[in-house]
Structures are given as structure tokens and as C-alpha cells.
Tab-separated table of C-alpha atoms and ligand atoms in Angstrom:
chain	number	residue	atom	x	y	z
Y	1	MET	CA	57.310	-200.586	-24.471
Y	2	PRO	CA	58.947	-201.693	-21.171
Y	3	PHE	CA	59.579	-198.919	-18.663
Y	4	GLY	CA	63.328	-199.551	-18.876
Y	5	ALA	CA	63.339	-198.175	-22.382
Y	6	TYR	CA	62.306	-194.749	-21.078
Y	7	ILE	CA	65.136	-194.720	-18.597
Y	8	PHE	CA	67.583	-195.627	-21.333
Y	9	HIS	CA	66.469	-192.726	-23.517
Y	10	LYS	CA	66.193	-190.332	-20.620
Y	11	PHE	CA	69.915	-190.430	-20.034
Y	12	LYS	CA	71.022	-190.434	-23.642
Y	13	LYS	CA	73.008	-187.263	-24.160
Y	14	SER	CA	72.482	-187.112	-27.893
Y	15	MET	CA	69.682	-187.855	-30.296
Y	16	LYS	CA	68.993	-188.213	-34.004
Y	17	ALA	CA	67.560	-185.101	-35.594
Y	18	ILE	CA	67.003	-183.269	-38.853
Y	19	PHE	CA	68.428	-179.754	-38.713
Y	20	PHE	CA	69.933	-176.946	-40.798
Y	21	GLU	CA	72.923	-174.813	-39.859
Y	22	LYS	CA	72.255	-171.975	-42.276
Y	23	PRO	CA	69.270	-170.941	-44.397
Y	24	GLY	CA	68.976	-172.201	-47.961
Y	25	GLY	CA	67.667	-174.939	-50.238
Y	26	ILE	CA	66.579	-178.413	-49.329
Y	27	GLU	CA	70.233	-179.562	-49.394
Y	28	GLN	CA	70.689	-177.641	-46.132
Y	29	LEU	CA	68.601	-180.232	-44.267
Y	30	LYS	CA	71.014	-182.522	-42.453
Y	31	PHE	CA	70.313	-185.809	-40.695
Y	32	GLY	CA	72.672	-186.191	-37.761
Y	33	ILE	CA	73.248	-186.072	-34.038
Y	34	GLN	CA	72.203	-183.205	-31.772
Y	35	PRO	CA	72.264	-182.879	-27.967
Y	36	THR	CA	69.150	-184.244	-26.241
Y	37	PRO	CA	67.382	-181.202	-24.741
Y	38	LYS	CA	66.975	-180.945	-20.962
Y	39	PRO	CA	63.572	-179.887	-19.596
Y	40	GLN	CA	63.666	-176.598	-17.671
Y	41	LEU	CA	61.294	-175.966	-14.759
Y	42	GLY	CA	57.745	-176.127	-16.141
Y	43	GLU	CA	58.780	-178.244	-19.113
Y	44	ALA	CA	58.528	-181.896	-20.078
Y	45	LEU	CA	60.858	-184.050	-22.135
Y	46	VAL	CA	58.885	-185.820	-24.864
Y	47	ARG	CA	60.098	-188.689	-27.002
Y	48	VAL	CA	58.731	-187.736	-30.403
Y	49	ARG	CA	56.793	-190.424	-32.277
Y	50	ALA	CA	55.470	-188.306	-35.162
Y	51	CYS	CA	55.804	-184.739	-36.417
Y	52	GLY	CA	53.562	-183.133	-39.042
Y	53	LEU	CA	55.056	-180.898	-41.740
Y	54	ASN	CA	53.919	-177.311	-42.319
Y	55	ARG	CA	54.855	-174.760	-44.995
Y	56	LEU	CA	56.346	-172.792	-42.120
Y	57	ASP	CA	59.123	-175.425	-41.896
Y	58	ILE	CA	60.110	-174.648	-45.489
Y	59	TRP	CA	59.880	-170.864	-45.081
Y	60	LEU	CA	62.124	-171.033	-42.019
Y	61	ARG	CA	64.711	-173.054	-43.924
Y	62	GLU	CA	64.545	-170.724	-46.910
Y	63	ASP	CA	64.880	-167.739	-44.559
Y	64	LEU	CA	61.624	-166.164	-45.752
Y	65	GLU	CA	60.769	-165.608	-42.114
Y	66	ASN	CA	64.061	-163.795	-41.666
Y	67	ALA	CA	62.589	-161.143	-39.418
Y	68	ARG	CA	62.684	-163.808	-36.747
Y	69	SER	CA	65.882	-164.905	-35.121
Y	70	ILE	CA	65.917	-168.657	-34.873
Y	71	PRO	CA	68.410	-170.804	-32.990
Y	72	MET	CA	71.076	-172.485	-35.183
Y	73	PRO	CA	71.504	-175.292	-35.840
Y	74	HIS	CA	67.731	-175.312	-36.126
Y	75	ILE	CA	65.431	-178.318	-35.797
Y	76	PRO	CA	62.082	-177.506	-37.440
Y	77	GLY	CA	58.683	-179.055	-36.673
Y	78	SER	CA	55.580	-177.611	-34.997
Y	79	ASP	CA	53.077	-180.506	-34.916
Y	80	VAL	CA	54.434	-182.971	-32.405
Y	81	VAL	CA	53.072	-186.085	-30.704
Y	82	GLY	CA	55.023	-188.405	-28.482
Y	83	ILE	CA	55.525	-189.970	-25.087
Y	84	ILE	CA	56.415	-188.179	-21.842
Y	85	GLU	CA	59.887	-189.182	-20.692
Y	86	ASP	CA	60.547	-186.661	-17.953
Y	87	ILE	CA	58.702	-183.824	-16.229
Y	88	ASN	CA	60.369	-180.898	-14.474
Y	89	GLY	CA	57.580	-179.433	-12.357
Y	90	LYS	CA	53.993	-180.161	-11.362
Y	91	SER	CA	51.705	-181.789	-13.896
Y	92	ALA	CA	48.665	-184.011	-14.143
Y	93	LEU	CA	50.493	-185.765	-16.975
Y	94	THR	CA	52.548	-188.841	-16.114
Y	95	PHE	CA	55.655	-190.620	-17.353
Y	96	GLY	CA	54.945	-192.807	-20.336
Y	97	GLN	CA	51.769	-190.879	-21.227
Y	98	GLU	CA	51.030	-190.307	-24.907
Y	99	VAL	CA	50.670	-186.602	-25.579
Y	100	VAL	CA	49.914	-184.118	-28.340
Y	101	LEU	CA	51.377	-180.612	-28.331
Y	102	ASN	CA	49.407	-177.389	-28.777
Y	103	PRO	CA	51.819	-175.547	-31.115
Y	104	ALA	CA	50.413	-172.066	-30.358
Y	105	ILE	CA	52.229	-170.751	-27.295
Y	106	PRO	CA	50.406	-167.708	-25.870
Y	107	CYS	CA	52.368	-164.624	-24.854
Y	108	GLY	CA	51.417	-165.245	-21.218
Y	109	ILE	CA	50.672	-161.568	-20.604
Y	110	CYS	CA	47.585	-160.371	-22.458
Y	111	PRO	CA	43.990	-161.547	-21.932
Y	112	ARG	CA	43.457	-161.693	-25.715
Y	113	CYS	CA	45.777	-164.709	-26.078
Y	114	ARG	CA	43.677	-166.594	-23.544
Y	115	GLU	CA	40.210	-165.514	-24.602
Y	116	SER	CA	39.675	-164.197	-28.125
Y	117	ALA	CA	42.530	-164.138	-30.622
Y	118	PRO	CA	46.251	-164.688	-30.204
Y	119	CYS	CA	48.245	-161.457	-30.097
Y	120	GLU	CA	51.288	-160.640	-32.216
Y	121	LEU	CA	53.553	-162.038	-29.498
Y	122	VAL	CA	52.131	-165.562	-29.700
Y	123	LYS	CA	54.847	-168.064	-30.578
Y	124	ILE	CA	54.647	-171.107	-32.819
Y	125	PHE	CA	56.397	-174.139	-31.409
Y	126	GLY	CA	59.454	-175.000	-33.511
Y	127	VAL	CA	60.320	-171.455	-34.573
Y	128	LYS	CA	62.258	-169.764	-31.779
Y	129	ASN	CA	62.770	-173.077	-30.023
Y	130	GLN	CA	63.837	-176.466	-31.358
Y	131	GLY	CA	61.056	-178.425	-33.031
Y	132	GLY	CA	59.931	-181.963	-33.585
Y	133	TYR	CA	62.086	-183.301	-36.460
Y	134	ALA	CA	63.991	-185.156	-33.738
Y	135	GLU	CA	63.875	-188.043	-31.292
Y	136	PHE	CA	63.186	-185.673	-28.383
Y	137	ILE	CA	61.771	-182.239	-27.650
Y	138	THR	CA	61.253	-180.202	-24.530
Y	139	ALA	CA	57.952	-178.328	-24.297
Y	140	PRO	CA	56.039	-176.291	-21.703
Y	141	ILE	CA	53.934	-178.737	-19.656
Y	142	ASN	CA	50.753	-176.717	-20.186
Y	143	GLN	CA	51.078	-177.029	-23.975
Y	144	LEU	CA	50.766	-180.826	-23.699
Y	145	TYR	CA	47.493	-182.761	-23.790
Y	146	PRO	CA	46.654	-186.474	-23.700
Y	147	LYS	CA	46.699	-187.844	-27.251
Y	148	PRO	CA	43.263	-188.958	-28.499
Y	149	LYS	CA	43.190	-192.759	-28.099
Y	150	ASN	CA	41.130	-193.335	-31.242
Y	151	ILE	CA	43.894	-192.214	-33.611
Y	152	SER	CA	47.499	-193.206	-34.253
Y	153	PHE	CA	50.561	-191.080	-33.487
Y	154	THR	CA	50.812	-190.282	-37.201
Y	155	GLU	CA	47.186	-189.126	-37.408
Y	156	ALA	CA	47.556	-187.122	-34.204
Y	157	ALA	CA	50.523	-185.248	-35.720
Y	158	ALA	CA	48.311	-184.311	-38.671
Y	159	PHE	CA	45.829	-182.043	-36.914
Y	160	PRO	CA	47.119	-179.497	-34.363
Y	161	LEU	CA	48.312	-176.433	-36.305
Y	162	THR	CA	46.010	-176.807	-39.328
Y	163	PHE	CA	42.793	-177.658	-37.463
Y	164	LEU	CA	43.509	-174.979	-34.849
Y	165	THR	CA	44.082	-172.386	-37.602
Y	166	ALA	CA	41.065	-173.512	-39.661
Y	167	TRP	CA	38.841	-173.431	-36.576
Y	168	HIS	CA	40.042	-169.975	-35.540
Y	169	MET	CA	39.517	-168.711	-39.108
Y	170	LEU	CA	36.028	-170.093	-39.673
Y	171	VAL	CA	34.613	-170.022	-36.133
Y	172	GLY	CA	36.636	-167.464	-34.170
Y	173	ARG	CA	36.926	-164.885	-36.946
Y	174	ALA	CA	34.432	-165.482	-39.802
Y	175	ASP	CA	31.646	-166.818	-37.536
Y	176	LEU	CA	30.551	-169.222	-40.294
Y	177	LYS	CA	26.962	-170.344	-39.755
Y	178	GLU	CA	24.948	-173.417	-40.707
Y	179	LYS	CA	23.700	-173.284	-44.317
Y	180	GLU	CA	25.996	-170.387	-45.230
Y	181	THR	CA	28.131	-170.832	-48.329
Y	182	VAL	CA	31.894	-171.021	-47.824
Y	183	PHE	CA	34.441	-171.104	-50.627
Y	184	ILE	CA	37.770	-172.758	-49.781
Y	185	TRP	CA	40.983	-172.115	-51.705
Y	186	GLY	CA	43.839	-174.633	-51.378
Y	187	ALA	CA	41.369	-177.357	-50.466
Y	188	SER	CA	43.758	-180.278	-50.915
Y	189	GLY	CA	46.504	-178.954	-48.629
Y	190	GLY	CA	46.727	-179.545	-44.898
Y	191	LEU	CA	44.971	-176.298	-43.968
Y	192	GLY	CA	42.322	-176.521	-46.710
Y	193	SER	CA	41.433	-180.128	-45.928
Y	194	ALA	CA	41.039	-179.166	-42.271
Y	195	ALA	CA	38.848	-176.202	-43.284
Y	196	ILE	CA	36.527	-178.495	-45.263
Y	197	GLN	CA	35.970	-180.648	-42.216
Y	198	VAL	CA	35.419	-177.698	-39.882
Y	199	ALA	CA	32.940	-176.140	-42.360
Y	200	LYS	CA	31.162	-179.508	-42.724
Y	201	TYR	CA	30.925	-179.832	-38.941
Y	202	LEU	CA	29.332	-176.361	-38.836
Y	203	GLY	CA	26.777	-177.409	-41.481
Y	204	ALA	CA	27.904	-174.956	-44.166
Y	205	TYR	CA	27.522	-175.445	-47.932
Y	206	ILE	CA	31.098	-175.952	-49.158
Y	207	ILE	CA	32.548	-175.083	-52.547
Y	208	ALA	CA	36.222	-176.044	-52.863
Y	209	ALA	CA	38.854	-175.052	-55.405
Y	210	VAL	CA	40.794	-177.953	-56.950
Y	211	LYS	CA	43.601	-177.909	-59.481
Y	212	SER	CA	42.571	-181.080	-61.341
Y	213	ASP	CA	39.433	-183.098	-62.005
Y	214	ASN	CA	41.206	-186.105	-60.476
Y	215	LEU	CA	41.212	-184.353	-57.111
Y	216	ALA	CA	37.524	-183.452	-57.194
Y	217	ASN	CA	36.205	-186.788	-55.910
Y	218	LYS	CA	38.751	-186.946	-53.123
Y	219	ILE	CA	37.880	-183.441	-52.003
Y	220	LYS	CA	34.174	-184.299	-52.069
Y	221	MET	CA	34.898	-187.335	-49.904
Y	222	LEU	CA	36.415	-184.969	-47.337
Y	223	GLY	CA	33.094	-183.102	-47.227
Y	224	ALA	CA	32.981	-180.535	-50.043
Y	225	ASP	CA	29.558	-180.212	-51.684
Y	226	GLU	CA	30.945	-178.849	-54.950
Y	227	THR	CA	34.371	-178.417	-56.465
Y	228	ILE	CA	35.640	-175.991	-59.096
Y	229	ASN	CA	38.702	-176.704	-61.208
Y	230	TYR	CA	40.428	-173.321	-61.038
Y	231	THR	CA	42.864	-174.201	-63.813
Y	232	LYS	CA	40.113	-174.302	-66.443
Y	233	ASP	CA	36.897	-172.786	-65.033
Y	234	ASP	CA	36.014	-169.180	-64.286
Y	235	VAL	CA	35.871	-169.554	-60.531
Y	236	VAL	CA	33.836	-166.410	-59.841
Y	237	GLU	CA	31.204	-167.268	-62.475
Y	238	LYS	CA	30.982	-170.831	-61.237
Y	239	VAL	CA	30.494	-169.732	-57.620
Y	240	LYS	CA	27.756	-167.339	-58.736
Y	241	SER	CA	26.012	-170.068	-60.729
Y	242	LEU	CA	26.167	-172.482	-57.780
Y	243	THR	CA	24.622	-169.858	-55.459
Y	244	ASN	CA	21.753	-168.576	-57.623
Y	245	GLY	CA	23.818	-165.550	-58.574
Y	246	LEU	CA	24.350	-164.489	-54.965
Y	247	GLY	CA	27.977	-165.387	-54.276
Y	248	ALA	CA	29.683	-166.811	-51.193
Y	249	ASP	CA	29.066	-165.699	-47.613
Y	250	VAL	CA	32.630	-166.530	-46.573
Y	251	VAL	CA	35.861	-167.128	-48.499
Y	252	PHE	CA	38.690	-169.044	-46.829
Y	253	GLU	CA	41.966	-167.518	-48.057
Y	254	SER	CA	45.513	-168.727	-47.646
Y	255	VAL	CA	46.767	-168.283	-51.215
Y	256	GLY	CA	47.022	-164.487	-51.367
Y	257	ALA	CA	48.184	-162.535	-54.421
Y	258	LYS	CA	46.975	-164.964	-57.114
Y	259	THR	CA	43.464	-165.414	-55.772
Y	260	TRP	CA	42.655	-162.184	-53.946
Y	261	ASN	CA	40.716	-160.458	-56.737
Y	262	SER	CA	38.594	-163.545	-57.369
Y	263	THR	CA	38.055	-163.868	-53.634
Y	264	LEU	CA	36.486	-160.432	-53.267
Y	265	ALA	CA	34.592	-160.745	-56.567
Y	266	MET	CA	32.847	-163.966	-55.495
Y	267	LEU	CA	31.605	-162.600	-52.162
Y	268	LYS	CA	27.981	-161.595	-51.795
Y	269	PRO	CA	27.194	-158.178	-50.271
Y	270	PHE	CA	28.179	-158.180	-46.576
Y	271	GLY	CA	30.368	-161.241	-47.279
Y	272	ARG	CA	33.492	-161.986	-45.244
Y	273	VAL	CA	36.924	-163.095	-46.313
Y	274	VAL	CA	39.189	-164.637	-43.698
Y	275	ILE	CA	42.895	-164.832	-44.516
Y	276	ALA	CA	45.691	-166.688	-42.726
Y	277	GLY	CA	48.402	-166.956	-45.325
Y	278	THR	CA	49.716	-165.809	-48.691
Y	279	THR	CA	51.424	-168.823	-50.246
Y	280	SER	CA	51.376	-167.243	-53.742
Y	281	GLY	CA	52.695	-163.840	-52.633
Y	282	ASP	CA	51.923	-160.983	-50.268
Y	283	MET	CA	51.143	-158.162	-52.683
Y	284	GLY	CA	47.598	-157.969	-54.043
Y	285	ASN	CA	45.869	-155.320	-56.141
Y	286	GLN	CA	42.382	-154.337	-55.192
Y	287	ASP	CA	39.782	-151.836	-56.368
Y	288	LEU	CA	38.959	-150.546	-52.887
Y	289	SER	CA	35.480	-149.451	-53.938
Y	290	ASP	CA	34.589	-153.167	-54.083
Y	291	ILE	CA	34.975	-153.286	-50.340
Y	292	TYR	CA	32.705	-150.424	-49.338
Y	293	VAL	CA	30.105	-150.639	-52.100
Y	294	ARG	CA	29.307	-154.225	-51.192
Y	295	GLN	CA	30.207	-153.693	-47.523
Y	296	LEU	CA	32.648	-156.596	-47.316
Y	297	SER	CA	34.605	-157.631	-44.237
Y	298	ILE	CA	38.277	-158.585	-44.404
Y	299	LEU	CA	39.360	-160.669	-41.421
Y	300	GLY	CA	42.907	-161.671	-40.575
Y	301	ALA	CA	43.600	-164.809	-38.567
Y	302	ARG	CA	46.665	-166.374	-37.024
Y	303	MET	CA	46.737	-169.720	-35.213
Y	304	GLY	CA	44.173	-169.874	-32.396
Y	305	THR	CA	43.517	-169.703	-28.675
Y	306	LYS	CA	43.980	-172.284	-25.947
Y	307	GLN	CA	40.196	-172.783	-25.729
Y	308	GLU	CA	40.009	-173.267	-29.486
Y	309	PHE	CA	42.765	-175.887	-29.363
Y	310	GLU	CA	40.920	-177.705	-26.583
Y	311	LYS	CA	37.674	-177.622	-28.619
Y	312	VAL	CA	39.408	-179.003	-31.713
Y	313	LEU	CA	41.097	-181.717	-29.628
Y	314	GLU	CA	37.716	-182.660	-28.156
Y	315	LEU	CA	36.155	-182.953	-31.641
Y	316	VAL	CA	39.086	-185.048	-32.909
Y	317	THR	CA	38.788	-187.279	-29.819
Y	318	GLU	CA	35.052	-187.711	-30.524
Y	319	GLY	CA	35.821	-188.569	-34.152
Y	320	LYS	CA	33.881	-185.517	-35.420
Y	321	LEU	CA	37.002	-184.093	-37.063
Y	322	LYS	CA	39.385	-186.540	-38.724
Y	323	PRO	CA	43.021	-185.725	-39.451
Y	324	VAL	CA	43.856	-186.448	-43.089
Y	325	VAL	CA	47.262	-188.035	-43.660
Y	326	ASP	CA	48.681	-187.860	-47.157
Y	327	ASN	CA	51.897	-189.738	-46.593
Y	328	ALA	CA	54.300	-190.663	-43.806
Y	329	PHE	CA	58.098	-190.671	-44.099
Y	330	PRO	CA	60.787	-191.862	-41.663
Y	331	LEU	CA	62.696	-189.031	-39.955
Y	332	GLU	CA	65.796	-189.478	-42.099
Y	333	GLN	CA	63.705	-188.853	-45.237
Y	334	ALA	CA	62.625	-185.354	-44.168
Y	335	SER	CA	64.057	-183.928	-47.414
Y	336	GLN	CA	61.783	-186.154	-49.512
Y	337	ALA	CA	58.869	-185.206	-47.275
Y	338	GLN	CA	59.529	-181.461	-47.755
Y	339	LYS	CA	59.932	-182.029	-51.511
Y	340	ARG	CA	56.492	-183.596	-51.626
Y	341	MET	CA	55.044	-180.559	-49.864
Y	342	ILE	CA	56.806	-178.161	-52.255
Y	343	GLU	CA	55.414	-180.084	-55.256
Y	344	SER	CA	51.893	-179.568	-53.816
Y	345	LYS	CA	50.697	-182.985	-54.938
Y	346	HIS	CA	49.581	-184.004	-51.478
Y	347	ILE	CA	46.098	-184.259	-50.025
Y	348	GLY	CA	46.094	-183.572	-46.304
Y	349	LYS	CA	49.169	-183.721	-44.110
Y	350	ILE	CA	52.652	-185.087	-44.647
Y	351	VAL	CA	54.040	-186.586	-41.457
Y	352	LEU	CA	57.454	-187.750	-40.242
Y	353	GLU	CA	57.458	-190.919	-38.139
Y	354	ILE	CA	60.211	-191.206	-35.549
F	1	LIG	ZN1	49.117	-162.141	-26.049
């Protein structure tokens, strides 16, 4: 791309974007013109080349995250890669550089956000600010990193939030060790497919839940040692039989209400469950004696730290973790892309190309 093209975009006052003006169904997603954002001090202007979808995008539109106040009209999109167009402040990054965004923005106050686990004040890019379903974003300079050269823009938009979350869950919180058994719910989704790769990298024995036999081979190709079809098999019995009656050391949870009882039942004594989402509902029922009799640990997780993002980026750059792209759609087809995510037929990440 000639340098002149950057200059042209830099002074464009408006840009194409997908946005919604009020919460609601998929029909609320509009493709139209929005003002090009201006970088404040400490921010860069990035021309977006690809933006990965997350369930968060859908929850925001449906107003399920209504405790948060989000700017309207709202442009969703947390997983952004693109090209630096302008920088307002000091940075080692340069104009024209290809960058990937760390979507977890630390609170900037507490040591926990920097060192161990993000605090409650950590922000996800694209929630309280405008996200990446657009030609341009502005982002804090220190959230931007050089894009790995070995992968495309589309692939690079398929790893940040899911791999960061999966890494924080399995490494930062559950401390999954080599040769331990991990059971992964939601294995075909963006987060689950990332978890399989992280668990494989750690050398764990991986059992993954799948909803059809057709998916089993694909999930094994991602790194699962065994799969269980949860629509027809007794998952707890199957996990026990695959582990000589012992059960799993760690269960990776993001499904919630529907799976919670099976999750605790399949853990071995002193087992750990790590949970970072409740896609099937928040309210679970649990015989609490299960927890103390078998001395189980319940670990919550949310996004990850700056160091964890840098570790994940390093492993993606080295080719040790590989983003899995299900399908790419042009920006104007964001509705179709969200529909595909809602139908849950995808394996890996759905990405918008801009
Ligand atoms: Zn904090």
C-alpha cells in the first residue's frame, strides 16, 4: 500500500462502520457512516483490517450487559488488528506498522491488574469505547503490539480475547500441569478451541465435549485426545471410564447452568473447575457437600494480564498456538456473521474483514 493511501484515510472525517443505536435483535445492526475517531494523547489511530467476533458483541447488542453504560450509537468489536495511521504521543510503534490489540485494558491503579489477575475494573476494548466493526479505531498505544508476521490479519484477529482468556483460565488460575486430565466444555467455539491448544501446549490429556460425531475428528485435529458426544453419552460416566474411574483434574467451564452439575461430578478429589462464562444461564443448583467432601476448588477467571497477553502473543508468533478461523465475512455482512455465531455451528473464530 503506497504511503499516500494512509494520508488519504487519515484526513477522512467519516468511515464505514457497523453500529446499533438501541439494544435489540440482530435487525438493530446497521451498516453506515460514523465519524472517524481522533486519537487523544496516548492513543493511536488504527485502520482496521480484521475484527474477530465474540459472544460479548451479541450480549451488548441484546442489552444483557445492561449494567454497563455503553456509548450510543455503539460500534462493537474487541479483537482488532490493523495498520497504524496516526500516533498521538510517544511510541516505539511507527506509521504503517501492522498491529494487534490487547483487548484487556487494565485499571491502571492496582498491582493485581499488572501482575496476577485483572481486577473488577479491567475494561474490555469495544464495550465502553467504540470497537472494531469499523474502518478505524482509536486505542491506547500501550495496548498495541506488532502483529505476528507468520499469520494473516484474519488469523491475528482470531486469537487475542479467547487465547488470553483460555491461558489465564488454565495457566493463571487452574495451574494445569503436564499429564493432568482436563475436560473442556464448548470445545468447538472460539474459547474452547483456544483452550484445547493451550492444554495441548501444556502437555495435558484432553477430553473435549462435542455436540455431534461429525465434530469429533475436527476437535481431535485441534489437539483433543478424546471427545464425548454430550447429546447422547453420559458425560460423567465416560470421563470416569477414560480416566480409570478417577475423574478429571481440571474442568474448563464456560457453559454454566446446563453443565455445572456434570462438571463437579466428573472432578476427582481435589479437582479444580475454572469458569469464565455462563452461556447457558447463570443460575446453577449444587449439592454443596460435593465441594467439601471431595475438597474441590472453584476458580473464577476473567480475561488476563498484560504479561499473559504477551506470553500468548509470543507463542502465536512462534507458531506454538494457532488461531482457528471458522469463517470470514466482509464488514457489511456483520449480521450474517453474528447469526452464524448464534447458531453455534462454527469451529473456532468468526472474523470480519475490513
Ligand atoms: Zn486493577
